C-alpha cells in the first residue's frame, strides 16, 4: 500500500476549551501550535485544527445512512488504525463510559473489507469514526 500523506481538517467549535480537552486528553492527540482562537492537534498522524467560532451552533442531529444494519451518521470523519491500536482506543473509551453512536464491533465479518468500527461524537456534535481492517490491504477493495 502506498504511503499516504497526512490530511488537514479544520472544524468550527463553540467551546475551544472543552474540545481541547476532548481531543487532547480523551483521544490522546498531542497538541501542536495554538492561539486564543484555534488549536492544532496531531490526530493520529494527521493535522486536525479546532477553530473557535463565535455563534457556532452545536448540533448532534445528523443525517444517517444504513450500513451493515446500523444508522451511520453523515457527515463523519476519523482514521484507520492498526487492529491493536483500535482495540486499545475502544477499551479506553468504554472505560470512561463514552456514549457511542455505534458501539465498537466488527462488521463485514468473514468478507472482503472486514473491519472493526465505532462511532461517537465530540463535544460539538461532530461524528467521528475509528476503524481498523483485518487486512489493511483491503481498504479500497470492493
PDB file of C-alpha atoms in Angstrom:
ATOM      1  CA  UNK A   1       0.000   0.000   0.000  1.00  0.00           C
ATOM      2  CA  UNK A   2       1.293   3.439  -0.930  1.00  0.00           C
ATOM      3  CA  UNK A   3       2.394   5.723   1.909  1.00  0.00           C
ATOM      4  CA  UNK A   4      -0.339   8.267   2.478  1.00  0.00           C
ATOM      5  CA  UNK A   5       0.491  11.872   3.296  1.00  0.00           C
ATOM      6  CA  UNK A   6      -1.287  13.486   6.249  1.00  0.00           C
ATOM      7  CA  UNK A   7      -4.590  15.223   5.660  1.00  0.00           C
ATOM      8  CA  UNK A   8      -5.557  18.597   7.144  1.00  0.00           C
ATOM      9  CA  UNK A   9      -9.038  19.159   8.547  1.00  0.00           C
ATOM     10  CA  UNK A  10     -10.257  22.333  10.261  1.00  0.00           C
ATOM     11  CA  UNK A  11     -13.580  22.328  12.123  1.00  0.00           C
ATOM     12  CA  UNK A  12     -15.520  25.033  13.976  1.00  0.00           C
ATOM     13  CA  UNK A  13     -16.194  24.716  17.695  1.00  0.00           C
ATOM     14  CA  UNK A  14     -18.257  26.748  20.132  1.00  0.00           C
ATOM     15  CA  UNK A  15     -16.204  25.783  23.208  1.00  0.00           C
ATOM     16  CA  UNK A  16     -12.475  25.694  22.463  1.00  0.00           C
ATOM     17  CA  UNK A  17     -11.564  24.612  25.998  1.00  0.00           C
ATOM     18  CA  UNK A  18     -13.959  21.653  26.096  1.00  0.00           C
ATOM     19  CA  UNK A  19     -12.861  20.443  22.650  1.00  0.00           C
ATOM     20  CA  UNK A  20      -9.188  20.942  23.510  1.00  0.00           C
ATOM     21  CA  UNK A  21      -9.668  18.587  26.458  1.00  0.00           C
ATOM     22  CA  UNK A  22     -11.601  16.056  24.352  1.00  0.00           C
ATOM     23  CA  UNK A  23      -9.063  15.781  21.538  1.00  0.00           C
ATOM     24  CA  UNK A  24      -6.030  16.203  23.794  1.00  0.00           C
ATOM     25  CA  UNK A  25      -6.963  14.203  26.881  1.00  0.00           C
ATOM     26  CA  UNK A  26      -9.792  11.876  25.874  1.00  0.00           C
ATOM     27  CA  UNK A  27      -8.361  10.874  22.496  1.00  0.00           C
ATOM     28  CA  UNK A  28      -4.714  11.466  23.470  1.00  0.00           C
ATOM     29  CA  UNK A  29      -3.842  13.669  20.489  1.00  0.00           C
ATOM     30  CA  UNK A  30      -0.664  15.711  21.057  1.00  0.00           C
ATOM     31  CA  UNK A  31      -1.169  19.433  20.726  1.00  0.00           C
ATOM     32  CA  UNK A  32       0.757  21.452  18.148  1.00  0.00           C
ATOM     33  CA  UNK A  33       0.573  25.189  17.593  1.00  0.00           C
ATOM     34  CA  UNK A  34      -2.258  27.193  19.075  1.00  0.00           C
ATOM     35  CA  UNK A  35      -3.640  30.653  19.682  1.00  0.00           C
ATOM     36  CA  UNK A  36      -6.543  32.035  21.678  1.00  0.00           C
ATOM     37  CA  UNK A  37      -8.870  31.062  18.788  1.00  0.00           C
ATOM     38  CA  UNK A  38      -7.527  27.756  17.433  1.00  0.00           C
ATOM     39  CA  UNK A  39      -5.562  24.623  18.344  1.00  0.00           C
ATOM     40  CA  UNK A  40      -3.644  22.200  16.097  1.00  0.00           C
ATOM     41  CA  UNK A  41      -3.613  18.512  17.026  1.00  0.00           C
ATOM     42  CA  UNK A  42      -1.624  15.552  15.780  1.00  0.00           C
ATOM     43  CA  UNK A  43      -4.730  13.498  15.030  1.00  0.00           C
ATOM     44  CA  UNK A  44      -3.149  10.060  14.694  1.00  0.00           C
ATOM     45  CA  UNK A  45      -0.581  11.387  12.217  1.00  0.00           C
ATOM     46  CA  UNK A  46      -2.893  13.919  10.565  1.00  0.00           C
ATOM     47  CA  UNK A  47      -3.484  17.602  11.241  1.00  0.00           C
ATOM     48  CA  UNK A  48      -6.779  18.491  12.909  1.00  0.00           C
ATOM     49  CA  UNK A  49      -7.435  22.120  13.783  1.00  0.00           C
ATOM     50  CA  UNK A  50     -10.279  23.249  16.012  1.00  0.00           C
ATOM     51  CA  UNK A  51     -11.310  26.877  15.466  1.00  0.00           C
ATOM     52  CA  UNK A  52     -13.316  28.901  17.978  1.00  0.00           C
ATOM     53  CA  UNK A  53     -16.299  30.213  16.040  1.00  0.00           C
ATOM     54  CA  UNK A  54     -18.470  32.695  17.866  1.00  0.00           C
ATOM     55  CA  UNK A  55     -22.141  31.845  17.480  1.00  0.00           C
ATOM     56  CA  UNK A  56     -21.429  28.324  16.244  1.00  0.00           C
ATOM     57  CA  UNK A  57     -24.460  26.159  16.898  1.00  0.00           C
ATOM     58  CA  UNK A  58     -23.678  22.824  18.471  1.00  0.00           C
ATOM     59  CA  UNK A  59     -25.766  20.037  16.988  1.00  0.00           C
ATOM     60  CA  UNK A  60     -25.926  16.297  17.259  1.00  0.00           C
ATOM     61  CA  UNK A  61     -28.717  15.920  14.712  1.00  0.00           C
ATOM     62  CA  UNK A  62     -27.094  14.004  11.866  1.00  0.00           C
ATOM     63  CA  UNK A  63     -28.369  12.513   8.712  1.00  0.00           C
ATOM     64  CA  UNK A  64     -27.710   8.803   8.621  1.00  0.00           C
ATOM     65  CA  UNK A  65     -27.044   6.151   6.036  1.00  0.00           C
ATOM     66  CA  UNK A  66     -27.737   2.461   6.671  1.00  0.00           C
ATOM     67  CA  UNK A  67     -24.565   0.339   6.733  1.00  0.00           C
ATOM     68  CA  UNK A  68     -24.480  -3.248   7.985  1.00  0.00           C
ATOM     69  CA  UNK A  69     -27.703  -2.774   9.960  1.00  0.00           C
ATOM     70  CA  UNK A  70     -26.605   0.461  11.661  1.00  0.00           C
ATOM     71  CA  UNK A  71     -27.529   4.085  11.047  1.00  0.00           C
ATOM     72  CA  UNK A  72     -24.136   5.637  10.281  1.00  0.00           C
ATOM     73  CA  UNK A  73     -24.042   9.390  10.950  1.00  0.00           C
ATOM     74  CA  UNK A  74     -23.098  11.575   7.997  1.00  0.00           C
ATOM     75  CA  UNK A  75     -21.012  13.560   7.764  1.00  0.00           C
ATOM     76  CA  UNK A  76     -18.299  11.992   9.896  1.00  0.00           C
ATOM     77  CA  UNK A  77     -14.514  11.822   9.956  1.00  0.00           C
ATOM     78  CA  UNK A  78     -11.865   9.707  11.620  1.00  0.00           C
ATOM     79  CA  UNK A  79      -8.903   7.475  10.953  1.00  0.00           C
ATOM     80  CA  UNK A  80      -7.998   3.895  10.171  1.00  0.00           C
ATOM     81  CA  UNK A  81      -5.882   2.491  12.985  1.00  0.00           C
ATOM     82  CA  UNK A  82      -3.975  -0.735  13.357  1.00  0.00           C
ATOM     83  CA  UNK A  83      -6.075  -3.514  14.927  1.00  0.00           C
ATOM     84  CA  UNK A  84      -4.283  -3.397  18.305  1.00  0.00           C
ATOM     85  CA  UNK A  85      -4.418   0.421  18.461  1.00  0.00           C
ATOM     86  CA  UNK A  86      -8.135   0.357  17.617  1.00  0.00           C
ATOM     87  CA  UNK A  87      -8.764  -2.215  20.354  1.00  0.00           C
ATOM     88  CA  UNK A  88      -6.811  -0.139  22.895  1.00  0.00           C
ATOM     89  CA  UNK A  89      -8.776   3.014  21.993  1.00  0.00           C
ATOM     90  CA  UNK A  90     -12.110   1.178  22.132  1.00  0.00           C
ATOM     91  CA  UNK A  91     -11.201  -0.229  25.572  1.00  0.00           C
ATOM     92  CA  UNK A  92     -10.138   3.229  26.798  1.00  0.00           C
ATOM     93  CA  UNK A  93     -13.364   4.850  25.592  1.00  0.00           C
ATOM     94  CA  UNK A  94     -15.518   2.095  27.096  1.00  0.00           C
ATOM     95  CA  UNK A  95     -13.672   2.506  30.422  1.00  0.00           C
ATOM     96  CA  UNK A  96     -14.584   6.204  30.574  1.00  0.00           C
ATOM     97  CA  UNK A  97     -18.180   5.463  29.529  1.00  0.00           C
ATOM     98  CA  UNK A  98     -18.005   7.257  26.193  1.00  0.00           C
ATOM     99  CA  UNK A  99     -21.544   7.487  24.818  1.00  0.00           C
ATOM    100  CA  UNK A 100     -21.210   5.709  21.469  1.00  0.00           C
ATOM    101  CA  UNK A 101     -23.437   6.396  18.487  1.00  0.00           C
ATOM    102  CA  UNK A 102     -22.447   2.918  17.285  1.00  0.00           C
ATOM    103  CA  UNK A 103     -20.742   0.667  19.843  1.00  0.00           C
ATOM    104  CA  UNK A 104     -17.409  -0.893  18.869  1.00  0.00           C
ATOM    105  CA  UNK A 105     -17.967  -4.036  16.793  1.00  0.00           C
ATOM    106  CA  UNK A 106     -16.646  -5.964  13.777  1.00  0.00           C
ATOM    107  CA  UNK A 107     -18.590  -5.548  10.550  1.00  0.00           C
ATOM    108  CA  UNK A 108     -18.424  -7.453   7.262  1.00  0.00           C
ATOM    109  CA  UNK A 109     -17.037 -10.366   9.269  1.00  0.00           C
ATOM    110  CA  UNK A 110     -15.513 -13.009   7.009  1.00  0.00           C
ATOM    111  CA  UNK A 111     -15.936 -10.787   3.935  1.00  0.00           C
ATOM    112  CA  UNK A 112     -13.585  -8.598   1.926  1.00  0.00           C
ATOM    113  CA  UNK A 113     -13.131  -5.424   3.945  1.00  0.00           C
ATOM    114  CA  UNK A 114     -13.711  -6.997   7.375  1.00  0.00           C
ATOM    115  CA  UNK A 115     -13.248  -4.173   9.840  1.00  0.00           C
ATOM    116  CA  UNK A 116     -13.680  -3.083  13.412  1.00  0.00           C
ATOM    117  CA  UNK A 117     -15.525   0.218  13.756  1.00  0.00           C
ATOM    118  CA  UNK A 118     -17.011   2.588  16.323  1.00  0.00           C
ATOM    119  CA  UNK A 119     -18.759   5.946  16.121  1.00  0.00           C
ATOM    120  CA  UNK A 120     -19.067   8.673  18.751  1.00  0.00           C
ATOM    121  CA  UNK A 121     -19.484  12.448  18.938  1.00  0.00           C
ATOM    122  CA  UNK A 122     -17.090  15.143  20.080  1.00  0.00           C
ATOM    123  CA  UNK A 123     -18.431  17.838  22.468  1.00  0.00           C
ATOM    124  CA  UNK A 124     -19.656  19.890  19.480  1.00  0.00           C
ATOM    125  CA  UNK A 125     -21.620  17.019  17.961  1.00  0.00           C
ATOM    126  CA  UNK A 126     -19.110  16.196  15.210  1.00  0.00           C
ATOM    127  CA  UNK A 127     -19.375  12.485  14.405  1.00  0.00           C
ATOM    128  CA  UNK A 128     -16.129  10.505  14.452  1.00  0.00           C
ATOM    129  CA  UNK A 129     -15.463   7.008  13.176  1.00  0.00           C
ATOM    130  CA  UNK A 130     -12.427   4.982  14.103  1.00  0.00           C
ATOM    131  CA  UNK A 131     -11.867   1.742  12.264  1.00  0.00           C
ATOM    132  CA  UNK A 132      -9.300  -0.992  11.740  1.00  0.00           C
ATOM    133  CA  UNK A 133      -9.110  -3.598   8.985  1.00  0.00           C
ATOM    134  CA  UNK A 134      -8.221  -7.238   9.475  1.00  0.00           C
ATOM    135  CA  UNK A 135      -6.241  -6.765   6.246  1.00  0.00           C
ATOM    136  CA  UNK A 136      -5.477  -3.078   5.641  1.00  0.00           C
ATOM    137  CA  UNK A 137      -4.634  -4.031   2.067  1.00  0.00           C
ATOM    138  CA  UNK A 138      -8.402  -4.396   1.584  1.00  0.00           C
ATOM    139  CA  UNK A 139      -9.070  -0.756   2.490  1.00  0.00           C
ATOM    140  CA  UNK A 140     -10.179   0.058  -1.053  1.00  0.00           C
ATOM    141  CA  UNK A 141     -11.283  -3.415  -2.175  1.00  0.00           C
ATOM    142  CA  UNK A 142     -14.824  -3.899  -3.413  1.00  0.00           C
TER     143      UNK A 142
END
